[in-house]
Amino acid sequence: MHFVEVAIQNVRGFSPAGRFPLKTGYLILKPPTADVLPLGSLSLSLLFADGRGGDSSLVGSAGRSGKAALTFVGQDGMTYRVLRELGGSGSLHRLNPATAQPELVSTDVSEINQYLRGQAGLPPRTTFEQVYCLQLVMLPSRRPRKSTPKAAAAAGAKASGTTPSLAAAAQVLPAEDVPAAEAKVKVLEKELVTAKAVDQLQFKVDELSSLIFEADSKLRGGEGLKTAIAEAETAWRAAPSPESLGLPLDILTRVKRYPKAVARRDEALTRLETDRDPELEDASLKVPPLTKNRYFWGGLGTGVLFLGLSVGLGIAAAQPMWRYLALINIPAFGTAALMALRYVEDLQAATRKGTKDNRKDARQKKILDEFELEDAPIRMAVKALNLESYEEIPGALEQKDLLGMRLGELQTQLEEFEASAEYQGALRDGQEMRAQQEELNAELSAKGTYVRDLREVERELSRLKESIALAKAPPVQVVAAPGQAPVPVDPLEDPSPLVLSQAADVLTSDMLSVQALMKDRCVQYLTALTDRRYQGVEWDREGNAFLLTQNSRIPVGELPPKDIDLYYLALRMTVVEKTCARVKRPFILDDVLTGMDEAKLPLVARMLKHLGTLTQVLHVTAHPGFGQMSDGTVNV
């Protein structure tokens, strides 16, 4: 995971407006003014929004709205963009790799937080804040000191003439400001009560959000089935069917009987051709013309000859006997007439045979037309399905039935999943927890749109009380008698247990294993930063730290403020180095090195440069020396 870009508009500490690309490695962010640049607070507000407008404190110029956006690459490799109007609403977008365009994921605060934790791989807010953010207020020297019974007794020893132990007081108030400070203490005490109530409510809301996310994860177990059902339904709808192709509904039946139809056609045509063969031979014998019939011409010629002889001889001889020759014309002409009649009969017979041939042609056409009724839908199906043969038609049309069966199986699986006790329980629990979450959010809204963090109120109240006590204390110095122990001073808070416990959560390990993993590297950082004044570090089972010198074993809380800050810096860099081997997340440092010895700054820069080779390190500082060691500088 690493940040890609920060875009701001009217955000405290930044330029009035701009977009600032952030590359990987060790990167320096230079603020435009001497004001503290709250990069860590801005990142926490964008990534872990509370939905109550707490980020309105980051607005720059009063009376104007402020906006901020953070683009980052999540643990899943996807690019996300969180956009928020400070003190108002926000949205989460995800970059679509196919279209390279952002897509809206959600505008609901709870859904955004759940999605970023479940999909993008963000840790809980406390882990991100205590492991991957290092702000000035986190330094142990900036926190209120712990109150111990011995120190409290010494602080209350006014009757014996001693002065209260107030080494951690931020400032000494003038006497005339004490009443106003006491009034402010009352206001802060009321605010502390509200902050505690809000903190408890927020803890319950966060716990419910985590439980809701787990319930939603169980409910999302059917998302794969729903996706498969949608894909199967799309494939089923796209599969060819007789209705969609405009084919007869009984096309499969027609395909099954198509071979019989072909065989029946071929058999009928064969039988028709067999019946026509003799007739074709008879029809092929043409009727000879009458002019080629010698008997016709012989009878006709004989009749004409004898007719002429009877007439001519009878006139010439003037004898009636020659006229009887004309009687021979009768058989002669009869023969010719007989041949003519036979010719007519042959023509009539030939005509009858041609009519019979026409009827058989009509029969052949009827056979082909009947076969066309069976063949036309088959040819249409082959063409519509783009197949090579009609035999492939059943396989192509059966795909829809198979897809329909698959769709039915998936729907049955989804119904069984949604009817399972686990799903119903998660659904019921999710509804109940959402109702509880809405009630808690309503209570949070009733507490006010903006309530400061509990620890911040406690620190301010503690500093103010100490300042008032110091102002009221009598101006005498307590000098310890010879041989008498000095007045005890409240120890500083040991930051080790919180940091180590968060590191154990990231590494999913126990406290002792984490201590063993961190020890050697932490000692290397510590000895380098403290010029070997401390040669070792030890932690007890609760994570409380002890630094080792040549002759002593000192609890971390009793160290001088500068030394405990150096130990804290060494511990934080060790945790980042070890945890980034498991999961990479950006390490954000606000300007926390203010007041450190200039001679140590190059050493710290080299350490951060080394961390930049392991994960993204974003260091906010205006010091010119760090820019020379960094991988890049951004003027924000």
XYZ file of C-alpha atoms in Angstrom:
636
model
C 0.000 0.000 0.000
C 1.239 3.503 -0.776
C -0.137 7.010 -1.278
C -0.298 8.321 -4.847
C -1.643 11.861 -4.523
C -2.963 14.385 -2.035
C -5.346 17.090 -3.257
C -6.421 19.907 -0.928
C -8.457 23.081 -0.893
C -8.348 25.435 2.105
C -6.689 22.970 4.484
C -4.740 24.260 7.463
C -0.971 24.219 6.951
C -1.134 23.503 3.191
C -1.136 25.832 0.211
C -4.577 27.325 -0.538
C -5.231 24.707 -3.222
C -3.306 22.120 -5.172
C -2.681 18.522 -6.148
C 0.559 16.969 -4.954
C 1.779 13.661 -6.423
C 3.551 11.346 -3.985
C 6.032 8.750 -5.183
C 7.414 5.815 -3.269
C 10.629 5.861 -1.254
C 11.727 8.521 1.224
C 9.830 11.704 0.324
C 10.110 15.142 1.923
C 7.013 17.379 2.126
C 7.878 21.033 2.655
C 5.123 23.166 4.220
C 4.506 26.618 2.718
C 4.656 28.403 6.090
C 6.032 27.885 9.560
C 2.723 26.410 10.669
C 2.652 22.724 11.490
C 1.509 20.673 8.491
C -0.997 18.101 9.849
C -0.413 15.381 7.248
C -0.953 12.619 9.788
C -4.207 14.116 11.103
C -5.446 14.712 7.556
C -4.676 11.124 6.540
C -6.468 9.753 9.614
C -9.491 11.991 8.960
C -9.756 10.855 5.348
C -9.119 7.148 5.887
C -10.987 6.786 9.201
C -13.786 9.354 9.092
C -15.983 9.475 12.204
C -18.993 10.972 10.417
C -19.413 13.621 13.148
C -17.520 16.461 11.483
C -14.403 16.116 13.616
C -12.220 16.944 10.619
C -13.618 20.504 10.513
C -10.688 21.527 12.717
C -8.437 21.059 9.680
C -10.177 23.813 7.710
C -7.795 26.683 6.966
C -9.543 30.041 6.556
C -12.675 30.446 8.641
C -15.911 31.012 6.786
C -14.800 28.914 3.832
C -15.267 25.239 3.172
C -12.315 22.917 3.034
C -11.895 19.841 0.858
C -9.293 17.114 0.741
C -8.746 13.974 -1.321
C -6.282 11.132 -0.933
C -5.458 8.691 -3.735
C -3.716 5.474 -2.763
C -3.046 1.945 -3.927
C -4.565 -0.643 -1.573
C -3.287 -4.035 -0.547
C -5.416 -5.584 -3.304
C -3.544 -3.626 -5.986
C -6.551 -1.422 -6.801
C -6.352 2.377 -6.833
C -8.768 4.175 -4.495
C -9.613 7.833 -3.983
C -11.175 9.161 -0.783
C -12.761 12.581 -1.226
C -14.141 14.516 1.745
C -15.525 17.938 2.470
C -14.006 18.708 5.853
C -16.753 18.712 8.444
C -19.225 17.324 5.897
C -19.871 14.404 3.595
C -17.432 12.288 1.640
C -17.186 9.558 -0.960
C -14.998 6.634 -1.970
C -14.099 5.929 -5.595
C -12.265 3.000 -7.168
C -10.356 3.126 -10.456
C -11.669 0.643 -13.019
C -8.608 -0.998 -14.644
C -10.515 -1.731 -17.862
C -11.809 1.794 -18.506
C -9.227 3.736 -16.430
C -12.175 5.724 -15.028
C -13.145 6.161 -11.349
C -16.297 4.405 -10.185
C -18.275 5.420 -7.099
C -18.143 2.803 -4.347
C -20.110 4.495 -1.556
C -20.934 7.787 0.131
C -21.877 6.282 3.504
C -19.230 6.699 6.228
C -19.743 3.261 7.763
C -19.722 1.510 4.400
C -16.576 3.376 3.346
C -14.767 2.407 6.557
C -15.824 -1.224 6.207
C -14.836 -1.347 2.539
C -11.417 0.218 3.133
C -10.698 -2.255 5.897
C -12.096 -5.315 4.163
C -11.009 -4.707 0.548
C -8.240 -2.103 0.532
C -6.459 -3.641 3.530
C -6.444 -0.723 5.971
C -5.748 -1.653 9.598
C -7.837 -0.360 12.523
C -7.456 3.351 13.217
C -5.488 2.816 16.442
C -2.992 0.569 14.663
C -2.506 3.007 11.797
C -2.109 5.893 14.226
C 0.263 4.204 16.697
C 2.386 2.296 14.159
C 2.370 4.230 10.887
C 1.850 7.848 12.039
C 4.368 9.760 14.137
C 3.123 13.148 15.294
C 4.651 15.669 17.637
C 1.999 15.140 20.313
C 2.861 11.422 20.402
C 6.355 12.015 21.787
C 6.496 10.867 25.429
C 7.934 14.223 26.516
C 4.773 15.894 25.201
C 2.430 13.700 27.202
C 1.344 14.280 30.811
C 3.351 12.507 33.443
C 1.950 9.549 35.358
C 1.000 10.186 38.947
C 2.549 7.762 41.448
C 1.723 7.534 45.182
C 5.244 8.615 46.163
C 5.189 11.603 43.840
C 1.680 12.516 44.916
C 2.740 12.472 48.568
C 5.651 14.721 47.786
C 3.422 16.999 45.749
C 0.998 17.303 48.653
C 3.652 18.055 51.273
C 2.796 21.781 51.518
C 2.442 21.610 55.285
C 6.102 20.686 55.655
C 7.124 23.641 53.484
C 7.943 21.658 50.342
C 6.853 22.564 46.807
C 4.636 20.272 44.671
C 6.302 18.286 41.949
C 5.312 20.082 38.746
C 8.132 19.273 36.403
C 5.741 18.492 33.590
C 3.841 21.812 33.724
C 3.696 23.523 30.360
C 3.864 27.079 31.681
C 3.494 29.203 34.796
C 0.334 31.297 34.744
C 0.323 34.878 35.975
C -1.689 35.332 39.164
C -4.330 37.414 37.393
C -4.991 34.562 34.917
C -5.636 31.916 37.556
C -9.427 32.577 37.918
C -9.914 32.360 34.168
C -7.852 29.174 34.092
C -9.923 27.647 36.901
C -13.090 28.502 34.990
C -11.617 26.858 31.950
C -10.790 23.792 34.045
C -14.487 23.421 34.853
C -15.326 23.724 31.173
C -12.681 21.144 30.327
C -13.964 18.794 33.041
C -17.427 18.964 31.497
C -15.891 18.437 28.068
C -13.942 15.490 29.468
C -17.170 13.853 30.647
C -18.668 14.332 27.195
C -15.476 13.124 25.496
C -15.444 9.978 27.638
C -19.057 9.268 26.783
C -18.376 9.892 23.088
C -15.247 7.743 23.229
C -17.211 4.860 24.734
C -19.959 5.282 22.165
C -17.423 5.442 19.356
C -15.769 2.282 20.652
C -19.133 0.513 20.538
C -19.788 1.899 17.036
C -16.402 0.670 15.828
C -17.018 -2.735 17.386
C -20.435 -2.928 15.746
C -18.915 -1.868 12.420
C -16.438 -4.715 12.682
C -19.191 -7.198 13.551
C -21.391 -5.865 10.737
C -18.522 -6.292 8.326
C -18.090 -9.916 9.448
C -21.825 -10.522 9.017
C -21.751 -8.899 5.584
C -18.788 -11.104 4.674
C -20.907 -14.157 5.453
C -23.774 -12.723 3.418
C -21.414 -12.010 0.551
C -20.638 -15.721 0.410
C -23.481 -15.998 -2.087
C -22.153 -13.236 -4.343
C -20.202 -15.804 -6.341
C -23.366 -17.821 -6.875
C -25.290 -14.699 -7.877
C -22.601 -13.786 -10.375
C -22.613 -17.326 -11.765
C -26.429 -17.215 -12.002
C -26.309 -13.912 -13.885
C -23.723 -15.279 -16.300
C -25.648 -18.542 -16.754
C -28.887 -16.640 -17.359
C -27.186 -14.431 -19.943
C -25.773 -17.489 -21.708
C -29.171 -19.208 -21.528
C -30.922 -16.212 -23.064
C -28.290 -15.968 -25.807
C -28.429 -19.680 -26.645
C -30.294 -20.471 -29.925
C -33.801 -21.849 -29.761
C -36.517 -22.579 -32.367
C -38.450 -19.524 -31.179
C -35.498 -17.124 -31.432
C -34.481 -18.437 -34.880
C -38.034 -18.503 -36.296
C -37.951 -22.278 -36.783
C -40.866 -24.685 -36.275
C -41.255 -25.754 -32.684
C -41.020 -29.419 -33.739
C -37.731 -28.916 -35.582
C -36.008 -31.631 -33.554
C -38.768 -34.091 -34.465
C -38.368 -33.100 -38.103
C -34.624 -33.706 -37.855
C -35.238 -37.203 -36.465
C -37.604 -38.140 -39.313
C -35.599 -36.355 -42.005
C -33.596 -39.467 -43.026
C -36.863 -41.364 -43.516
C -38.227 -38.512 -45.623
C -35.126 -38.608 -47.826
C -35.393 -42.376 -48.190
C -39.093 -42.123 -48.979
C -38.436 -39.509 -51.696
C -35.661 -41.545 -53.281
C -37.799 -44.694 -53.266
C -40.767 -42.949 -54.900
C -38.604 -41.401 -57.589
C -36.936 -44.725 -58.288
C -40.266 -46.491 -58.588
C -41.565 -43.751 -60.866
C -38.563 -44.009 -63.151
C -38.874 -47.821 -63.284
C -42.533 -47.622 -64.323
C -41.765 -45.165 -67.093
C -39.049 -47.135 -68.925
C -41.253 -49.262 -71.357
C -43.505 -46.380 -72.021
C -40.510 -44.200 -72.770
C -39.423 -46.814 -75.353
C -42.940 -46.856 -76.949
C -43.032 -43.110 -76.885
C -39.638 -43.012 -78.499
C -41.106 -44.863 -81.585
C -42.311 -42.021 -83.697
C -45.341 -42.427 -86.019
C -44.000 -42.491 -89.679
C -45.578 -39.856 -91.866
C -48.292 -40.959 -94.309
C -46.216 -39.835 -97.255
C -43.678 -42.574 -96.508
C -46.319 -45.376 -96.528
C -45.805 -47.325 -99.806
C -49.098 -49.110 -99.447
C -50.867 -45.796 -99.312
C -49.086 -44.558 -102.382
C -49.533 -47.930 -104.191
C -53.272 -48.036 -103.637
C -53.661 -44.406 -104.530
C -51.521 -44.759 -107.666
C -53.317 -47.935 -108.786
C -56.701 -46.302 -108.307
C -55.676 -43.235 -110.312
C -54.139 -45.420 -113.061
C -57.151 -47.579 -113.557
C -59.425 -44.608 -113.336
C -57.517 -42.947 -116.102
C -57.423 -46.097 -118.246
C -61.124 -46.676 -117.933
C -61.940 -43.189 -118.971
C -59.402 -42.922 -121.727
C -59.939 -46.362 -123.327
C -63.672 -46.115 -123.033
C -63.777 -42.861 -124.977
C -61.231 -43.950 -127.537
C -62.707 -47.373 -128.246
C -66.237 -46.335 -127.715
C -66.743 -49.594 -125.921
C -68.352 -49.779 -122.503
C -66.269 -52.783 -121.493
C -63.186 -50.673 -120.726
C -65.232 -48.675 -118.274
C -65.347 -51.725 -116.017
C -61.662 -51.174 -115.331
C -62.757 -48.365 -113.053
C -64.048 -50.976 -110.621
C -60.450 -51.816 -109.779
C -60.216 -48.310 -108.282
C -62.343 -49.472 -105.388
C -59.824 -51.826 -103.763
C -56.960 -49.541 -104.725
C -58.469 -46.480 -103.167
C -59.738 -48.626 -100.275
C -56.181 -49.704 -99.534
C -55.049 -46.070 -99.561
C -57.940 -45.105 -97.310
C -57.149 -47.998 -94.969
C -53.534 -46.828 -94.670
C -54.787 -43.305 -93.957
C -57.089 -44.566 -91.224
C -54.298 -46.591 -89.670
C -52.088 -43.502 -89.695
C -54.800 -41.554 -87.883
C -55.135 -44.319 -85.319
C -51.363 -44.317 -84.756
C -51.417 -40.543 -84.213
C -54.236 -40.913 -81.704
C -52.315 -43.611 -79.806
C -49.187 -41.455 -79.707
C -51.258 -38.570 -78.372
C -52.637 -40.778 -75.604
C -49.083 -41.826 -74.567
C -47.946 -38.162 -74.307
C -50.847 -37.370 -72.004
C -49.846 -40.232 -69.718
C -46.273 -38.921 -69.634
C -47.536 -35.512 -68.456
C -49.377 -37.161 -65.594
C -46.176 -38.882 -64.435
C -44.294 -35.584 -64.537
C -46.979 -34.126 -62.323
C -46.527 -37.078 -59.953
C -42.785 -36.465 -59.815
C -43.399 -32.802 -59.011
C -45.806 -33.771 -56.244
C -43.211 -36.088 -54.716
C -40.591 -33.329 -54.736
C -43.036 -30.778 -53.329
C -43.937 -33.089 -50.463
C -40.258 -33.590 -49.704
C -39.684 -29.807 -49.827
C -42.080 -29.399 -46.901
C -39.722 -31.549 -44.818
C -36.487 -30.227 -46.302
C -37.094 -26.445 -46.131
C -37.097 -26.143 -42.267
C -33.999 -28.340 -42.084
C -32.109 -26.165 -44.558
C -33.285 -23.050 -42.718
C -32.009 -24.446 -39.398
C -28.618 -25.378 -40.873
C -28.232 -21.871 -42.278
C -29.437 -20.100 -39.103
C -27.134 -22.133 -36.862
C -24.227 -21.865 -39.317
C -23.681 -25.629 -39.361
C -22.160 -28.001 -41.851
C -24.802 -30.731 -41.653
C -28.316 -31.247 -40.381
C -26.947 -33.894 -38.014
C -25.412 -31.075 -35.887
C -28.789 -29.394 -35.303
C -29.799 -31.372 -32.156
C -26.475 -30.648 -30.436
C -26.744 -26.917 -31.192
C -30.335 -26.626 -29.995
C -29.809 -28.795 -26.912
C -27.332 -26.220 -25.509
C -30.232 -24.087 -24.317
C -31.705 -27.009 -22.376
C -28.309 -27.791 -20.822
C -27.785 -24.146 -19.863
C -31.289 -24.073 -18.428
C -30.502 -27.106 -16.284
C -27.266 -25.451 -15.091
C -29.164 -22.257 -14.299
C -31.706 -24.227 -12.293
C -28.952 -25.991 -10.328
C -27.286 -22.668 -9.449
C -30.590 -21.146 -8.376
C -31.239 -24.160 -6.192
C -27.799 -23.803 -4.605
C -28.447 -20.106 -3.928
C -31.827 -20.864 -2.379
C -30.235 -23.512 -0.148
C -27.460 -21.103 0.852
C -29.917 -18.318 1.688
C -32.084 -20.769 3.600
C -29.140 -22.028 5.684
C -29.026 -21.248 9.384
C -25.681 -19.446 9.043
C -26.994 -17.077 6.369
C -30.233 -16.378 8.173
C -28.343 -15.793 11.416
C -25.931 -13.375 9.734
C -28.837 -11.573 8.077
C -30.713 -11.266 11.343
C -27.629 -10.226 13.303
C -26.704 -7.663 10.655
C -30.139 -6.051 10.816
C -30.061 -5.953 14.611
C -26.532 -4.532 14.727
C -27.360 -1.891 12.111
C -30.310 -0.824 14.214
C -28.030 -0.597 17.255
C -25.474 1.317 15.213
C -28.117 3.819 14.112
C -29.135 4.326 17.727
C -25.515 4.878 18.760
C -24.944 7.279 15.873
C -28.043 9.173 16.961
C -26.597 9.395 20.483
C -23.284 10.587 19.035
C -25.087 13.246 17.010
C -26.922 14.336 20.139
C -23.567 14.807 21.885
C -22.569 17.383 19.305
C -21.191 17.593 15.798
C -17.608 17.922 17.004
C -16.090 16.516 20.172
C -12.359 16.537 20.675
C -10.409 13.359 21.272
C -10.442 12.140 24.855
C -6.648 12.029 25.131
C -6.314 15.574 23.827
C -8.786 16.883 26.412
C -7.004 14.962 29.184
C -3.621 16.379 28.155
C -4.922 19.948 28.042
C -6.698 19.568 31.367
C -3.601 18.061 32.979
C -1.342 20.838 31.690
C -3.791 23.521 32.822
C -4.137 22.055 36.306
C -0.374 21.815 36.640
C 0.034 25.414 35.509
C -2.555 26.561 38.067
C -0.869 24.543 40.810
C 2.497 26.000 39.891
C 1.058 29.520 39.913
C -0.462 28.984 43.380
C 2.639 27.314 44.826
C 4.697 29.514 47.211
C 7.844 30.871 45.550
C 10.340 28.855 47.593
C 12.916 26.410 46.478
C 13.121 23.012 48.045
C 16.675 22.051 48.762
C 17.185 18.535 49.875
C 19.159 18.160 53.074
C 22.506 16.433 52.867
C 21.946 12.729 52.579
C 18.213 13.211 51.944
C 16.661 11.821 48.741
C 15.517 14.431 46.233
C 11.839 15.179 45.887
C 10.375 12.531 43.575
C 9.154 13.632 40.149
C 6.236 11.980 38.330
C 7.596 9.576 35.691
C 6.748 9.967 32.034
C 4.422 7.494 30.410
C 6.105 4.441 28.887
C 4.907 4.231 25.231
C 6.211 0.683 24.746
C 3.163 -1.426 25.756
C 0.831 0.332 23.314
C 3.278 0.254 20.392
C 4.284 -3.370 20.950
C 0.681 -4.530 21.309
C -0.226 -2.851 18.012
C 2.814 -4.429 16.355
C 1.686 -7.817 17.689
C -1.721 -7.259 16.074
C -0.128 -6.434 12.718
C 2.191 -9.432 12.879
C -0.561 -11.665 14.367
C 1.833 -12.782 17.090
C 2.110 -12.652 20.870
C 3.895 -9.991 22.898
C 6.962 -12.076 23.802
C 7.558 -13.143 20.194
C 7.310 -9.546 19.036
C 9.769 -8.442 21.701
C 12.268 -11.067 20.558
C 11.815 -9.954 16.957
C 12.282 -6.248 17.732
C 15.027 -6.323 20.351
C 18.258 -6.446 18.339
C 17.191 -3.899 15.745
C 15.799 -1.544 18.370
C 19.119 -1.674 20.277
C 20.976 -0.785 17.066
C 18.796 2.267 16.484
C 18.942 3.255 20.185
C 22.723 3.022 20.609
C 23.262 5.038 17.428
C 20.821 7.791 18.451
C 22.058 8.071 22.071
C 25.803 7.889 21.307
C 25.940 4.519 23.112
C 24.813 5.934 26.457
C 22.456 2.959 26.531
C 23.691 -0.460 25.502
C 20.500 -2.497 25.607
C 16.766 -2.644 26.082
C 14.540 -5.116 27.904
C 10.762 -5.492 28.103
C 8.689 -7.260 30.716
C 5.665 -9.414 29.926
C 3.378 -6.360 29.801
C 5.710 -4.554 27.391
C 7.175 -2.028 29.888
C 10.679 -1.085 28.772
C 13.975 -0.794 30.680
C 17.142 0.671 29.185
C 20.467 -0.816 30.163
C 23.614 1.154 30.922
C 26.908 -0.142 32.208
C 25.800 0.007 35.825
C 22.027 0.323 35.903
C 18.694 -0.757 34.530
C 16.459 2.307 34.124
C 12.686 2.247 33.496
C 11.895 4.207 30.366
C 9.496 6.514 32.220
C 12.364 7.790 34.399
C 14.590 8.780 31.482
C 15.231 12.446 30.649
C 12.673 13.766 28.152
C 15.156 13.910 25.257
C 16.348 10.350 25.850
C 12.835 8.909 26.084
C 11.956 10.666 22.825
C 15.007 9.100 21.157
C 14.019 5.677 22.493
C 10.483 6.208 21.188
C 11.837 7.168 17.755
C 14.061 4.056 17.702
C 11.132 1.830 18.721
C 8.806 3.301 16.095
C 11.332 2.902 13.280
C 11.991 -0.690 14.391
C 8.270 -1.523 14.341
C 7.837 0.002 10.864
C 10.860 -1.896 9.536
C 9.677 -5.252 10.899
C 5.996 -4.919 10.036
C 6.610 -3.732 6.473
C 8.171 -7.131 5.784
C 4.657 -8.557 6.253
C 2.480 -5.741 4.933
C 3.643 -2.467 3.394
C 1.958 0.728 4.540
C 3.208 4.341 4.331
C 5.072 5.761 7.343
C 3.986 9.359 8.006
C 6.157 11.662 10.114
C 5.003 15.122 10.975
C 7.738 17.574 12.012
C 8.703 15.549 15.113
C 12.445 16.236 15.035
C 12.109 19.836 16.200
C 14.585 20.516 18.976
C 16.787 17.519 18.225
C 20.541 18.085 18.133
C 21.610 19.195 14.668
C 24.471 16.721 14.754
C 22.010 13.808 14.914
C 19.808 14.921 12.008
C 22.010 13.407 9.253
C 21.949 10.093 11.144
C 18.161 10.181 11.410
C 17.942 11.078 7.712
C 20.011 7.998 6.803
C 17.738 5.828 8.969
C 14.633 7.178 7.246
C 16.345 6.751 3.888
C 16.825 3.069 4.767
C 13.142 2.742 5.707
C 12.298 4.337 2.339
C 13.823 1.323 0.613
C 11.331 -0.914 2.454
C 8.156 1.169 2.322
C 6.932 4.669 1.528
C 8.130 7.273 4.048
C 6.439 10.710 4.024
C 8.390 13.178 6.175
C 6.999 16.659 6.794
C 9.853 19.066 7.491
C 11.241 22.384 6.319
C 14.805 21.537 7.341
C 17.026 21.694 4.227
C 19.318 18.870 5.342
C 16.701 16.140 4.950
C 15.958 17.105 1.340
C 19.509 16.207 0.331
C 19.100 12.661 1.641
C 15.570 12.058 0.327
C 14.339 10.503 -2.918
C 12.298 13.589 -3.726
C 10.816 16.801 -2.372
C 7.259 18.115 -2.691
C 6.299 21.676 -1.837
C 2.834 21.486 -0.368
